Short mmCIF file of C-alpha atoms in Angstrom, two decimals:
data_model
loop_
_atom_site.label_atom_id
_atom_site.label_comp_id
_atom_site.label_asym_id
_atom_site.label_seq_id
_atom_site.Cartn_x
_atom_site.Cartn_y
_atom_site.Cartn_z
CA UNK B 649 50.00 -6.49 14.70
CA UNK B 650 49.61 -9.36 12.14
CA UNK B 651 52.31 -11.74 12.16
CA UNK B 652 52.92 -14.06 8.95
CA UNK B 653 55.52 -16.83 8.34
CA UNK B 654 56.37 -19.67 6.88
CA UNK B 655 59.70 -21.52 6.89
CA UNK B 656 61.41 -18.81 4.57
CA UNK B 657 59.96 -15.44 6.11
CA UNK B 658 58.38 -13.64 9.17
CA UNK B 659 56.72 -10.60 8.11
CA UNK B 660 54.98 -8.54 10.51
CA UNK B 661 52.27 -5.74 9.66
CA UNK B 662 50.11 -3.00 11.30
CA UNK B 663 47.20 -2.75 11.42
CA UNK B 664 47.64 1.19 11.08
CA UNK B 665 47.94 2.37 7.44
CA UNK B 666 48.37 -1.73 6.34
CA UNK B 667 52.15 -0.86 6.79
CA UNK B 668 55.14 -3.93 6.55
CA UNK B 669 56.52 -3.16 9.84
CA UNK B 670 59.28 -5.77 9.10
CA UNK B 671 60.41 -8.79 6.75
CA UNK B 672 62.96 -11.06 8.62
CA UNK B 673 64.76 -14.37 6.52
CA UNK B 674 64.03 -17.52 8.55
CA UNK B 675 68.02 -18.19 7.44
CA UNK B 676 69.73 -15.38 7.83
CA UNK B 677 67.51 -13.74 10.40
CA UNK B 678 67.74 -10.25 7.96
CA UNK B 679 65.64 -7.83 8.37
CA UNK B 680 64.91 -7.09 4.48
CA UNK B 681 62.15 -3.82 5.24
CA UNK B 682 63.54 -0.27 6.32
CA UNK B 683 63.71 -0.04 10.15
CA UNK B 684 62.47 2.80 11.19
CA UNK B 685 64.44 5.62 12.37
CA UNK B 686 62.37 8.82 13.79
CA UNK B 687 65.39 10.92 12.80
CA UNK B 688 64.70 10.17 9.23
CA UNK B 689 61.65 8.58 8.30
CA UNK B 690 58.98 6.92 11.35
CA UNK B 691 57.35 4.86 8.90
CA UNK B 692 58.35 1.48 7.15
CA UNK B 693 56.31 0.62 4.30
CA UNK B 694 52.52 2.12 4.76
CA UNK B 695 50.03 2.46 1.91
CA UNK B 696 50.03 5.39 -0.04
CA UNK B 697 46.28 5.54 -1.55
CA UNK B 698 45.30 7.15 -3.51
CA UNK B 699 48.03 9.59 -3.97
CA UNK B 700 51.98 9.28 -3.47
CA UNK B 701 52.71 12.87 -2.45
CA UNK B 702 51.22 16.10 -2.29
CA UNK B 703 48.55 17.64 -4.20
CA UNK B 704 48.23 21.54 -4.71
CA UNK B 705 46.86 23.14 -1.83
CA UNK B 706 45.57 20.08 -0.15
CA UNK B 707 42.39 19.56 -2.25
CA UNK B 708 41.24 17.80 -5.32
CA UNK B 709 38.38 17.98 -7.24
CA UNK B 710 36.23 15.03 -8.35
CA UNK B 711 33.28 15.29 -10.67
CA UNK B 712 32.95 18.70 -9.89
CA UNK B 713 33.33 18.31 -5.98
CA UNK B 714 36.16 19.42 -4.06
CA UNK B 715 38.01 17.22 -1.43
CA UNK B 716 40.49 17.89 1.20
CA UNK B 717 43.52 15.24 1.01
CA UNK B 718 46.07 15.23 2.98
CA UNK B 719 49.75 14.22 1.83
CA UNK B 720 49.75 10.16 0.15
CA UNK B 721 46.20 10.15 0.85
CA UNK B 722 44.31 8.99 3.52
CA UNK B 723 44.68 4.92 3.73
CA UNK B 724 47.85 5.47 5.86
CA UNK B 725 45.85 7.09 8.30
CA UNK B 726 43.33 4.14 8.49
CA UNK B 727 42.81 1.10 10.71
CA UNK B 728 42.55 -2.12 8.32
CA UNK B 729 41.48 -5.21 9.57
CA UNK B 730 42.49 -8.86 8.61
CA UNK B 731 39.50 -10.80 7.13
CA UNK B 732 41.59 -14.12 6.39
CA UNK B 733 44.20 -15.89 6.89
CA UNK B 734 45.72 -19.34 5.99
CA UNK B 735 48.93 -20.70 6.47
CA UNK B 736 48.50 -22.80 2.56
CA UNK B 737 49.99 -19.40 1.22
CA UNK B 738 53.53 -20.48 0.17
CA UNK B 739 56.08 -18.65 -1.64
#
């Protein structure tokens, strides 16, 4: 997990699909990002690349190749790492 803040917000993300796990006010201590309930949805906020949704049978052709994609695409699925980070960001 990557943990950002500043004196307005805490936001937290995985490393796992680059997904907001959570956004909390420094204030109000809100949690402003979904919160993950298995019973409807396990996920939060994790990138949908290249595709939001489902593409006919799974596969996609590209310059005359065909690809297997799963549903939203693969970055979801993927392990990002953090390259930088600097606490001069300010909202």
């Amino acid at each position: 997990m990557t943990i950002l803040k500043n004196d307005l917000l805490e936001v937290e993300l995985n490393a796992k699909g680059a997904e907001i796990i959570k956004i909390v006010g420094q204030k109000d201590n809100m949690n402003y990002m979904w919160r993950r309930d298995p019973v409807q949805w396990a996920n939060s906020a994790p990138i949908l690349f290249p595709i939001v949704g489902a593409i006919n049978n799974n596969e996609c052709r590209i310059d005359g190749k065909t690809y297997t994609m799963t549903q939203h695409g693969f970055a979801r699925h993927n392990e990002f790492m953090t390259h930088q980070l600097s606490d001069t960001c300010r909202i």
